[in-house]
CSV table of C-alpha atoms and ligand atoms in Angstrom, one decimal:
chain,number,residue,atom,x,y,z
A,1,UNK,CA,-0.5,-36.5,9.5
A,2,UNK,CA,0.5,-33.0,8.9
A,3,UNK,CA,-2.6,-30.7,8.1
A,4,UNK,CA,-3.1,-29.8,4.1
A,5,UNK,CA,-4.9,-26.4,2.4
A,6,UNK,CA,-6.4,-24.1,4.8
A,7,UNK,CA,-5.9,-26.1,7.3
A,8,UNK,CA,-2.4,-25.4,7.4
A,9,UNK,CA,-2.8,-21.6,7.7
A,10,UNK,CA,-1.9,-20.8,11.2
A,11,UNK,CA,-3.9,-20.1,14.1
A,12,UNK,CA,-2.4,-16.4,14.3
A,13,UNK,CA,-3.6,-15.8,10.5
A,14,UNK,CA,-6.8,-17.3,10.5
A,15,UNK,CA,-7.7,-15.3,14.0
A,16,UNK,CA,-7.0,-11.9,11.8
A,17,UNK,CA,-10.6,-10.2,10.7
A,18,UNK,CA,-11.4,-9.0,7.3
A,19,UNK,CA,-11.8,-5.2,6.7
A,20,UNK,CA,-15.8,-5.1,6.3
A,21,UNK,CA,-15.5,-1.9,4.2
A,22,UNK,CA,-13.8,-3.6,1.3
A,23,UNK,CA,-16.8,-5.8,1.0
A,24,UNK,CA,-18.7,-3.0,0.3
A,25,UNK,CA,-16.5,-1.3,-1.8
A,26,UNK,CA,-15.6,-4.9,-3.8
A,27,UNK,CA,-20.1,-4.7,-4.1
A,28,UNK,CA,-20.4,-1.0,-4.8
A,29,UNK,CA,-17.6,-1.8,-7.8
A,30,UNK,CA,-19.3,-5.1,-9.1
A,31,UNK,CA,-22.9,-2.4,-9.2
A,32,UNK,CA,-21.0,0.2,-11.0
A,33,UNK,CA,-19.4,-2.2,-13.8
A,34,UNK,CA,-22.8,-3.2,-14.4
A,35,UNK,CA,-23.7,0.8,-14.9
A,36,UNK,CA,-25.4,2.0,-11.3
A,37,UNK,CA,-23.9,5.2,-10.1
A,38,UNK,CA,-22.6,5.2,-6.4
A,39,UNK,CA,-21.7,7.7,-4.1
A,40,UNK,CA,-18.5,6.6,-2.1
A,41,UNK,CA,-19.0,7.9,1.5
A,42,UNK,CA,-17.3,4.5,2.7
A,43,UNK,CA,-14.0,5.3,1.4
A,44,UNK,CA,-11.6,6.2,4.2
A,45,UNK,CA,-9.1,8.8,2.4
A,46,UNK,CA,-9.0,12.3,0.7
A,47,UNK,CA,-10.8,13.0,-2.5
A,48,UNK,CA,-7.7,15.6,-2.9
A,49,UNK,CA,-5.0,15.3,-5.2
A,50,UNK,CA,-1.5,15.4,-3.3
A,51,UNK,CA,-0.2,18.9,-3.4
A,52,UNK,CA,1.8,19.7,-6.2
A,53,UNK,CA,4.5,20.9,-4.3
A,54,UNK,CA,5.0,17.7,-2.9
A,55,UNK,CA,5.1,15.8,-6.2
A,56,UNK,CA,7.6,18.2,-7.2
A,57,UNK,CA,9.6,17.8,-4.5
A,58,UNK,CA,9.2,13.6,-5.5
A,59,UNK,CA,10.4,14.3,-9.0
A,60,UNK,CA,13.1,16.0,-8.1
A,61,UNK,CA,14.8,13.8,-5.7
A,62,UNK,CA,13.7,10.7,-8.1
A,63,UNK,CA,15.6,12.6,-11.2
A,64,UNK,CA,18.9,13.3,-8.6
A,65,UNK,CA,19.1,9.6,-8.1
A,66,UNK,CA,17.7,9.5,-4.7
A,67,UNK,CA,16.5,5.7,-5.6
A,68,UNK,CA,18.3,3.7,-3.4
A,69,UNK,CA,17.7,2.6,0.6
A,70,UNK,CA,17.9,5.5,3.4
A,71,UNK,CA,19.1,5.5,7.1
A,72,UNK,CA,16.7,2.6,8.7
A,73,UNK,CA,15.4,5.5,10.8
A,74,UNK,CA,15.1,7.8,8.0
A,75,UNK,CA,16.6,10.8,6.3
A,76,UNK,CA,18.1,12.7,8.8
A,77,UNK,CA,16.7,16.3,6.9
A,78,UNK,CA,12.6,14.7,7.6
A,79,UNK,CA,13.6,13.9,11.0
A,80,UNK,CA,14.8,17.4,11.7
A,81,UNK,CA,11.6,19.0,10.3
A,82,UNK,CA,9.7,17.0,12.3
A,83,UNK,CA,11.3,18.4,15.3
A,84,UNK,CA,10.9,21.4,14.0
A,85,UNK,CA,7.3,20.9,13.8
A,86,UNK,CA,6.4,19.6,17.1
A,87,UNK,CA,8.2,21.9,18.8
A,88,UNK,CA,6.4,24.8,17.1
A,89,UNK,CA,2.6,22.6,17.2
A,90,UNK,CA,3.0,21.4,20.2
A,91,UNK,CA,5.8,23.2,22.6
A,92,UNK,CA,7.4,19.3,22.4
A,93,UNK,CA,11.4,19.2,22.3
A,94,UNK,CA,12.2,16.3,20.8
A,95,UNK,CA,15.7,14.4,19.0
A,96,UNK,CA,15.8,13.3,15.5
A,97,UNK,CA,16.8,10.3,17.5
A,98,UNK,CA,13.3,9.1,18.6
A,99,UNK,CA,11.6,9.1,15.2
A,100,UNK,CA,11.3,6.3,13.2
A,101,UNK,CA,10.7,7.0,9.5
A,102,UNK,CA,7.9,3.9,7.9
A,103,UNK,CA,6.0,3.4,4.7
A,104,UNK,CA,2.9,4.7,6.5
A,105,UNK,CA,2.1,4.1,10.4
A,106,UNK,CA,0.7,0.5,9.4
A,107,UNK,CA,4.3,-0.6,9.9
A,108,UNK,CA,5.3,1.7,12.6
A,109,UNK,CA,2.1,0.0,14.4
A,110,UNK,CA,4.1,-3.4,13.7
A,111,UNK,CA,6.9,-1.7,15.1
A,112,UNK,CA,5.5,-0.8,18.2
A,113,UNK,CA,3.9,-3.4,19.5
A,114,UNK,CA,6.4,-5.7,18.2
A,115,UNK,CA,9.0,-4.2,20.4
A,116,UNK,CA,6.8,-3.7,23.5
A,117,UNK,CA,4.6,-6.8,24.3
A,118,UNK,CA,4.8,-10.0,24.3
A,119,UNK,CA,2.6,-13.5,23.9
A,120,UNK,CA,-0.2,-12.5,26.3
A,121,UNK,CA,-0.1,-9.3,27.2
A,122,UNK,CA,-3.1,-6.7,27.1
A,123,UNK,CA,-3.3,-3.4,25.2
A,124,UNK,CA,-6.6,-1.8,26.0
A,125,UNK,CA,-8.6,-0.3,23.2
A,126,UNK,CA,-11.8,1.4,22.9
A,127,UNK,CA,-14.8,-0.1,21.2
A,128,UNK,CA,-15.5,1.3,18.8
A,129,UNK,CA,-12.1,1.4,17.6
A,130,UNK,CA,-10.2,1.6,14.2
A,131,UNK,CA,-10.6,-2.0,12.5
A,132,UNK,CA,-7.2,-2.7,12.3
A,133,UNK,CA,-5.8,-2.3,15.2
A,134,UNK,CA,-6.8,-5.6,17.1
A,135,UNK,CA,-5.2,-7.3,14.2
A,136,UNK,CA,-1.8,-5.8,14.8
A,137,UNK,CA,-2.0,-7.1,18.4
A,138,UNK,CA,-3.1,-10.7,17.3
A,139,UNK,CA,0.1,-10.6,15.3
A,140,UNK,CA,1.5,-10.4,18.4
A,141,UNK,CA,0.1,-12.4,20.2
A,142,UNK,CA,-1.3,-9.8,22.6
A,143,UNK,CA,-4.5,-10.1,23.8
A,144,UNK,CA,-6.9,-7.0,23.2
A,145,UNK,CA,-8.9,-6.0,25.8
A,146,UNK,CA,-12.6,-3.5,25.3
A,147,UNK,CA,-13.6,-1.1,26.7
A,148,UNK,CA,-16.9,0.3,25.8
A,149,UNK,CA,-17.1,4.0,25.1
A,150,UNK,CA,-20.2,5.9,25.0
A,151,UNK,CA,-21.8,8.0,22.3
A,152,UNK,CA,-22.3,10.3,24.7
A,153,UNK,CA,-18.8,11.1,25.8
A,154,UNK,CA,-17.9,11.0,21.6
A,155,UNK,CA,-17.0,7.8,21.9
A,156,UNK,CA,-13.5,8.4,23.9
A,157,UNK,CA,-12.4,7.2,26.9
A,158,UNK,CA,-13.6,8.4,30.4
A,159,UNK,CA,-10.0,7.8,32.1
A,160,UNK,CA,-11.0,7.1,35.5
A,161,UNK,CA,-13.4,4.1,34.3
A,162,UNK,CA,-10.0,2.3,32.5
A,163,UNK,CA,-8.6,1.7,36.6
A,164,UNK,CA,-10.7,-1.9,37.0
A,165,UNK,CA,-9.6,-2.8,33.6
A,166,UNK,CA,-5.7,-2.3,34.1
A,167,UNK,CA,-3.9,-5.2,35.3
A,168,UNK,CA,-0.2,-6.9,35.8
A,169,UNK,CA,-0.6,-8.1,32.1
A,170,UNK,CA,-1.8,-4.4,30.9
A,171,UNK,CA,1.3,-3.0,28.6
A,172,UNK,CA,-0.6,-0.4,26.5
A,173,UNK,CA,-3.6,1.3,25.8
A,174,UNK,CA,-4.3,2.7,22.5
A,175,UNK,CA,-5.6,6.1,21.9
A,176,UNK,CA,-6.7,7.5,18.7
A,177,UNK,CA,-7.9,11.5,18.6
A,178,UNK,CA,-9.1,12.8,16.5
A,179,UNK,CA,-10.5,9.3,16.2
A,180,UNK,CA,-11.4,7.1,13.5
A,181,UNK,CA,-14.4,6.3,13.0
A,182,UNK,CA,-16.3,8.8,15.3
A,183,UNK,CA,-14.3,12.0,14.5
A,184,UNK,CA,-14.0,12.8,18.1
A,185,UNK,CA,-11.3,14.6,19.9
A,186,UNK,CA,-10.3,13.5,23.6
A,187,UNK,CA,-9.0,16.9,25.6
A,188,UNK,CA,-6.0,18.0,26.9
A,189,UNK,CA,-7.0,17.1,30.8
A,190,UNK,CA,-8.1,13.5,29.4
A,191,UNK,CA,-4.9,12.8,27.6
A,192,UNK,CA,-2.8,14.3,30.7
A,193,UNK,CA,-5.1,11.5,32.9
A,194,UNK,CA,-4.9,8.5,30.4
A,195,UNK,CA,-0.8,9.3,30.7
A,196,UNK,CA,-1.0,9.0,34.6
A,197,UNK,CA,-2.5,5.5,34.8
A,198,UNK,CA,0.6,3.5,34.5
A,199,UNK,CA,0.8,1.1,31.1
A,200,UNK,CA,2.2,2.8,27.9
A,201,UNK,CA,0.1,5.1,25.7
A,202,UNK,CA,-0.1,4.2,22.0
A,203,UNK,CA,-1.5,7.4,20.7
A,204,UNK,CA,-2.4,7.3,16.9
A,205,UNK,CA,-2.3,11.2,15.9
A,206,UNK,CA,-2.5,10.4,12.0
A,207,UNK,CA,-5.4,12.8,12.0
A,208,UNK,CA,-4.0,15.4,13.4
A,209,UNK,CA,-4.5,18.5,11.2
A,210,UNK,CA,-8.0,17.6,9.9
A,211,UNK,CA,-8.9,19.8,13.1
A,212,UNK,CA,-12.1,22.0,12.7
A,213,UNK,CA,-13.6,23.3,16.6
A,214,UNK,CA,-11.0,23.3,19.4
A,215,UNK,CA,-7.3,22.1,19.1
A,216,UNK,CA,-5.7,18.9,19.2
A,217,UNK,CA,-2.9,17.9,21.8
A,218,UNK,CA,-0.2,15.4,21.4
A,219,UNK,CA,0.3,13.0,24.2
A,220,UNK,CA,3.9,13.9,24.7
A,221,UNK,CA,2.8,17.3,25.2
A,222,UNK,CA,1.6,15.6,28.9
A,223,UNK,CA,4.1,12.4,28.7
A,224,UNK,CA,6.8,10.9,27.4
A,225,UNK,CA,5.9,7.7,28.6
A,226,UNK,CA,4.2,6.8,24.9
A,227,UNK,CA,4.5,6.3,21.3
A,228,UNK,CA,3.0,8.4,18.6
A,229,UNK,CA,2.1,7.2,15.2
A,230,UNK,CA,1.7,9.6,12.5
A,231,UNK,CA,1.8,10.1,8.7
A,232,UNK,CA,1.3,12.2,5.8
A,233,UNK,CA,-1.7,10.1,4.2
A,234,UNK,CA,-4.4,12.0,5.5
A,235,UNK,CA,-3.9,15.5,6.0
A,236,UNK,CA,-1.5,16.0,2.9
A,237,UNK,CA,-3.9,13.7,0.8
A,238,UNK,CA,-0.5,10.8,0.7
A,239,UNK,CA,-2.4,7.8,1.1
A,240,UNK,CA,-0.9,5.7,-2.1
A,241,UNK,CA,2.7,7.1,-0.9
A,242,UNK,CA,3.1,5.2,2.0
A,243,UNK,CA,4.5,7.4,4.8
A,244,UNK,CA,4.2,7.8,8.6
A,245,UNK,CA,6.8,7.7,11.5
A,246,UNK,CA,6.9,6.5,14.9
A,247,UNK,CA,7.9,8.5,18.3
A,248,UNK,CA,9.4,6.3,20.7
A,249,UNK,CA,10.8,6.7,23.9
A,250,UNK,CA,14.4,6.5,24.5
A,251,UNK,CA,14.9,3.3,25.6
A,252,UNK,CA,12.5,1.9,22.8
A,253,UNK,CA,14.6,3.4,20.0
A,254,UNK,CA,17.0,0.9,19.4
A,255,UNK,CA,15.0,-2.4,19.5
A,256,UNK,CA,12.2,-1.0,16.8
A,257,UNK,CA,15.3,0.6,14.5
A,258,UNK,CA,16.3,-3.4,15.0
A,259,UNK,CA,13.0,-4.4,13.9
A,260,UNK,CA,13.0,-1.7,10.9
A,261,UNK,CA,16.4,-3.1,9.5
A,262,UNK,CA,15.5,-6.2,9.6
A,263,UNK,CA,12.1,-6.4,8.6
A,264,UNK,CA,11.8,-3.2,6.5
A,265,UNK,CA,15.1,-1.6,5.8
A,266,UNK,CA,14.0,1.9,5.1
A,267,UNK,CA,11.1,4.3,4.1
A,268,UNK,CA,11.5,5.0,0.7
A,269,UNK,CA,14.2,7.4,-0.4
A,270,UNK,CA,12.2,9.9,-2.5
A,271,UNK,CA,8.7,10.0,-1.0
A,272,UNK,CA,10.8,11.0,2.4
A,273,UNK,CA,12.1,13.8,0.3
A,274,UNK,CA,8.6,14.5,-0.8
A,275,UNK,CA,7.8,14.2,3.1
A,276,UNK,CA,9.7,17.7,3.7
A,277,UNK,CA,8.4,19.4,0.9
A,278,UNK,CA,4.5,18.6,2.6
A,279,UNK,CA,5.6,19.8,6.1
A,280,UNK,CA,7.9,23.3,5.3
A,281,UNK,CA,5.7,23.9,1.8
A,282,UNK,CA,2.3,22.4,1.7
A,283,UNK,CA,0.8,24.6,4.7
A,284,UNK,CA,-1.3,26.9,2.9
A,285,UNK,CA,-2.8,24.5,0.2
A,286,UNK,CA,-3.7,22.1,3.5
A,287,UNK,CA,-5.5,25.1,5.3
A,288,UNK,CA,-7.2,25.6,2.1
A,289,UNK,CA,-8.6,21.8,2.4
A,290,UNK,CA,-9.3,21.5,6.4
A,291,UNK,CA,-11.5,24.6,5.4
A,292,UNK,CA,-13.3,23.0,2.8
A,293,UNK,CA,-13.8,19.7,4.8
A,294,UNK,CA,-15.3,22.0,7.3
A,295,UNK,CA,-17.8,23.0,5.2
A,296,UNK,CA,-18.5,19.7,3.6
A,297,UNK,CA,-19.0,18.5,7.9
A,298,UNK,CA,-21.1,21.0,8.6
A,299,UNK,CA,-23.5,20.6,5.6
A,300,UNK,CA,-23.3,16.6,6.2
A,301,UNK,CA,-24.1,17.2,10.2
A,302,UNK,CA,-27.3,19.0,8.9
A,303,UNK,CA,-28.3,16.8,6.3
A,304,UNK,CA,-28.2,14.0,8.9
A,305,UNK,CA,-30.5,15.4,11.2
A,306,UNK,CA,-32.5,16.7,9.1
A,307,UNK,CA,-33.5,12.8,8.1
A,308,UNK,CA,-33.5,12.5,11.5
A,309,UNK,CA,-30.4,11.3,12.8
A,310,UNK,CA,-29.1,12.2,15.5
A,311,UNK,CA,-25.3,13.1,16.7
A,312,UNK,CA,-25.2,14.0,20.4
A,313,UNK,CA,-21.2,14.4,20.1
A,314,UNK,CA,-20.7,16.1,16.9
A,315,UNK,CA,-17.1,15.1,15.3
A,316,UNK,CA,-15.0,17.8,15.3
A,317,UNK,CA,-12.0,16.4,13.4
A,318,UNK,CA,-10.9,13.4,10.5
A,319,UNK,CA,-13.3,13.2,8.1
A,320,UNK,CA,-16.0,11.0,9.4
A,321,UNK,CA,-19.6,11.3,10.8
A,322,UNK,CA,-20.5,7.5,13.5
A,323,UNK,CA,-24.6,7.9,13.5
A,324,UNK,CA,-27.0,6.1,15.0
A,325,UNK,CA,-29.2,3.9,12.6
A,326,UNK,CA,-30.6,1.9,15.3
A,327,UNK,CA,-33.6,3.3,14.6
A,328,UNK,CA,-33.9,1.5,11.0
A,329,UNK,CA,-31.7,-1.8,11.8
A,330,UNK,CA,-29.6,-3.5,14.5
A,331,UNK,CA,-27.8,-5.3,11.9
A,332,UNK,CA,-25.1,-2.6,10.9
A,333,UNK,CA,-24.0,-4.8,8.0
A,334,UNK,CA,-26.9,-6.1,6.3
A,335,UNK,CA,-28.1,-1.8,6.6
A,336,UNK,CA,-24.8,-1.0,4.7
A,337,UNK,CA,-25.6,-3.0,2.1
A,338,UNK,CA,-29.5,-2.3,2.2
A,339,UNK,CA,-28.5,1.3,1.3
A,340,UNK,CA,-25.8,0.3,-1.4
A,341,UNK,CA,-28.4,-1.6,-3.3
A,342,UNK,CA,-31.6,0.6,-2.7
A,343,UNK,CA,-29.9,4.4,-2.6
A,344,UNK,CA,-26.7,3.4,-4.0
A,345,UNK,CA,-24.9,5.2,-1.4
A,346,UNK,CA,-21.9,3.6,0.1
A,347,UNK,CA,-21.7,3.6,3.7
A,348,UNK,CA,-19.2,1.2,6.2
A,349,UNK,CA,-21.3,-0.5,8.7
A,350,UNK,CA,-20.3,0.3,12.4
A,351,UNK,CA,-19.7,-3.4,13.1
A,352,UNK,CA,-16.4,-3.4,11.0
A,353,UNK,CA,-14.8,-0.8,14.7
A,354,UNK,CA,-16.0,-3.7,17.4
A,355,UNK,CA,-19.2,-4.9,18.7
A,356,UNK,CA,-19.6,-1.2,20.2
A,357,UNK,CA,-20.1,-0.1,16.7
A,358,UNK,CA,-23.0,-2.3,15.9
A,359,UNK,CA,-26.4,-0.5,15.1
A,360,UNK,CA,-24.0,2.8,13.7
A,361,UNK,CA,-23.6,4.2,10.5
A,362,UNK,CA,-19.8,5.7,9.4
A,363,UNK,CA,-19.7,8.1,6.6
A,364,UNK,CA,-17.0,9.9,5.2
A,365,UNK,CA,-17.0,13.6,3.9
A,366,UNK,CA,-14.2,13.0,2.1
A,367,UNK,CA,-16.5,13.6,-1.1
A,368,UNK,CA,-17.4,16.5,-2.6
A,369,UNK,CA,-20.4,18.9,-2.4
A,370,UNK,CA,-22.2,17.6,-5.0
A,371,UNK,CA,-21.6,14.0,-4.2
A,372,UNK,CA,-22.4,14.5,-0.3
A,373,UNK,CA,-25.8,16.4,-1.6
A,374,UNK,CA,-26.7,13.8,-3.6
A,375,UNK,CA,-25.8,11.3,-1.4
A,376,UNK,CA,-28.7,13.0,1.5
A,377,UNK,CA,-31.0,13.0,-1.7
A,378,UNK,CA,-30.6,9.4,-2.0
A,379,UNK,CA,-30.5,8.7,1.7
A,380,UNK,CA,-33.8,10.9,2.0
A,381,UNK,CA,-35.9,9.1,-0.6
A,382,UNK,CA,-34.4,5.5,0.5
A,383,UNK,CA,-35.8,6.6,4.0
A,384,UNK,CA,-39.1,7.2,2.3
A,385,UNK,CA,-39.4,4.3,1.1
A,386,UNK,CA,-38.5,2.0,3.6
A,387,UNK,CA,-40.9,0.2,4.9
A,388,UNK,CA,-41.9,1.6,8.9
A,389,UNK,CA,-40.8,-1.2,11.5
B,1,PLP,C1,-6.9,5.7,12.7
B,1,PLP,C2,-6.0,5.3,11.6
B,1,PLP,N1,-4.7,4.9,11.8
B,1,PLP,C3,-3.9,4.4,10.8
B,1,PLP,C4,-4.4,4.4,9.5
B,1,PLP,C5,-3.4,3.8,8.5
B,1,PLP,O1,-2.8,4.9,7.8
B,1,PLP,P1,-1.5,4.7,6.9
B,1,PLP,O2,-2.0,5.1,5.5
B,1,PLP,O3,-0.5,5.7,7.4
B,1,PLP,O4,-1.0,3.3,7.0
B,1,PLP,C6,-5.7,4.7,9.2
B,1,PLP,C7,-6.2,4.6,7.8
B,1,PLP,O5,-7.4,4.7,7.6
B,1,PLP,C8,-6.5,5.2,10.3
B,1,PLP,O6,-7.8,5.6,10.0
């Protein structure tokens, strides 16, 4: 007899995890319906508008009938500027050939690891890591493998303790700097390591940009053994617009613009337009911002410890802040919602990035001022109130 309702839903679906942040959002909407005000600090994007500029530039190509299907790899013109711009970030020569243009880099993740492993290969990831990714290699079927990082070292990788967890299956490992959701930065010397131990890097540089002590480095600045994702949803405040690119080596190129015809067809024609106008125009107005989210970290950082929380790594890039809350719960979820419903302060719970995240906190200064004030307010008397364990 052939299986009926969810039991017909394959093995490769039902093994893909929910995104826990989206059942506190779904809660913290269901409170505010009924007339409680939250504070968002779970929320994962800008609290910016897109730059005007770069709607402009939208409007433009959409009224000059740029409405119809692009190169699969992209407009040439957005390819160029991004060669333009890693060679003047970075020192990195690279062709218009190796970029990939997507609708964000959730499909150039697809893209990637589509072309690279196959059924049963490993990628390694950190834990914590961004919730999403071990659902891109279960799509795969590729096998994720952990590795714990410590809050100590930020939460990034310590290259010489990945050697025992390389093997003949190893095709990848993912890196992600600044990182999501710790805010860390891995340096130059690390990334030129992590390149030298053999399997692929997957380096995820979409918040690159959102930079605020020290500088960020490319992995193709040490490598071009390795794929970069990027995108224009976080630091030119794009998230709704959908676009990103991948960086592949040579020999990759031609399999994942397969992939891209076939399964995507193209980015789409006038948010690529709106693409150039972010990189060549939208500088200033995103220097404004990173300034702005600097302050908004710093004054977060001290709120924190003033309520006695403490950040041995502070993050020095994205827009996030991992704490410790072991101290009031082990039980990252059922703390996340404790605080919705007590303070009314939405916070993800450190579970949702791996079993490493467990016991932590992530909250996003994506918010303004005001909000992240009241937010510490809320947090403060919550703490109060709580009974001591
Ligand atoms: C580390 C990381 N990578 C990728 C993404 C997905 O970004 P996009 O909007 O480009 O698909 C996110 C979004 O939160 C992220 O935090």
């Amino acid at each position: 007899m052939k299986p009926k309702g969810a039991g017909a839903v394959s093995r490769r679906a039902q093994e893909i995890t929910p995104f826990l942040v989206m059942d506190i959002l779904e809660r913290a909407k269901e409170l505010e319906s009924r007339g409680r005000h939250i504070v968002h600090l779970e929320i994962g994007e800008p609290d910016f508008d897109t730059p005007q500029v770069v709607k402009d530039a939208a409007y433009r190509a959409m009224a000059a009938g740029e409405t119809q299907y692009t190169h699969s790899q992209g407009l040439i013109e957005l390819r160029e500027a991004l060669c333009r711009h890693y060679l003047e970030k970075y020192g990195v020569r690279l062709s218009p050939e190796q970029f990939i243009v997507t609708s964000g880099t959730s499909p150039a993740m697809i893209l990637i690891f589509a072309a690279l492993v196959d059924s049963g290969d490993e990628v390694v990831l950190s834990d914590p890591h961004y919730a999403c990714y071990p659902n891109f290699l279960r799509l795969v079927d590729a096998r994720p493998h952990y590795v714990r990082v410590l809050e100590e070292e930020g939460f990034q990788f310590r290259p010489e303790e990945l050697k025992p967890h390389l093997t003949a299956r190893t095709k990848a490992i993912i890196i992600n700097s600044p990182a999501n959701p710790t805010g860390t930065l891995l340096t130059g010397e690390r990334l030129a390591q992590l390149a030298g131990l053999g399997p692929y890097i997957v380096s995820d540089e979409i918040y690159h940009g959102l930079v605020y002590e020290g500088k960020e480095h490319s992995i193709l600045e040490y490598t071009d053994r390795a794929f970069v994702i990027n995108g224009f949803s976080k630091l030119y405040a794009m998230t709704g617009w959908r676009l990103g690119y991948v960086i592949a080596p040579d020999d990759f190129v031609r399999p994942m613009q397969k992939l891209m015809q076939n399964f995507f067809i193209s980015a789409n024609a006038f948010v690529q337009r709106a693409g150039i106008a972010a990189l060549t125009q939208a500088g200033p107005e995103v220097e404004r911002r990173r300034a702005i989210f600097n302050e908004r970290r710093r004054f977060l950082l001290a709120g924190l410890e003033r309520l006695g929380f403490h950040i041995p790594v502070p993050p020095t890039g994205a827009f996030y802040v991992f704490v410790n809350a072991r101290h009031l719960s082990e039980n990252s979820y059922t703390l996340a919602f404790d605080i919705l419903e007590q303070a009314g302060v939405g916070v993800t719970p450190g579970i949702d990035f791996g079993a490493g995240g467990e016991g932590y906190l992530r909250l996003s200064y994506a918010n303004s001022m005001e909000n992240l004030a009241e937010a510490l307010g809320r947090l403060k008397a919550y703490l109060e109130r709580r009974p001591r364990a």
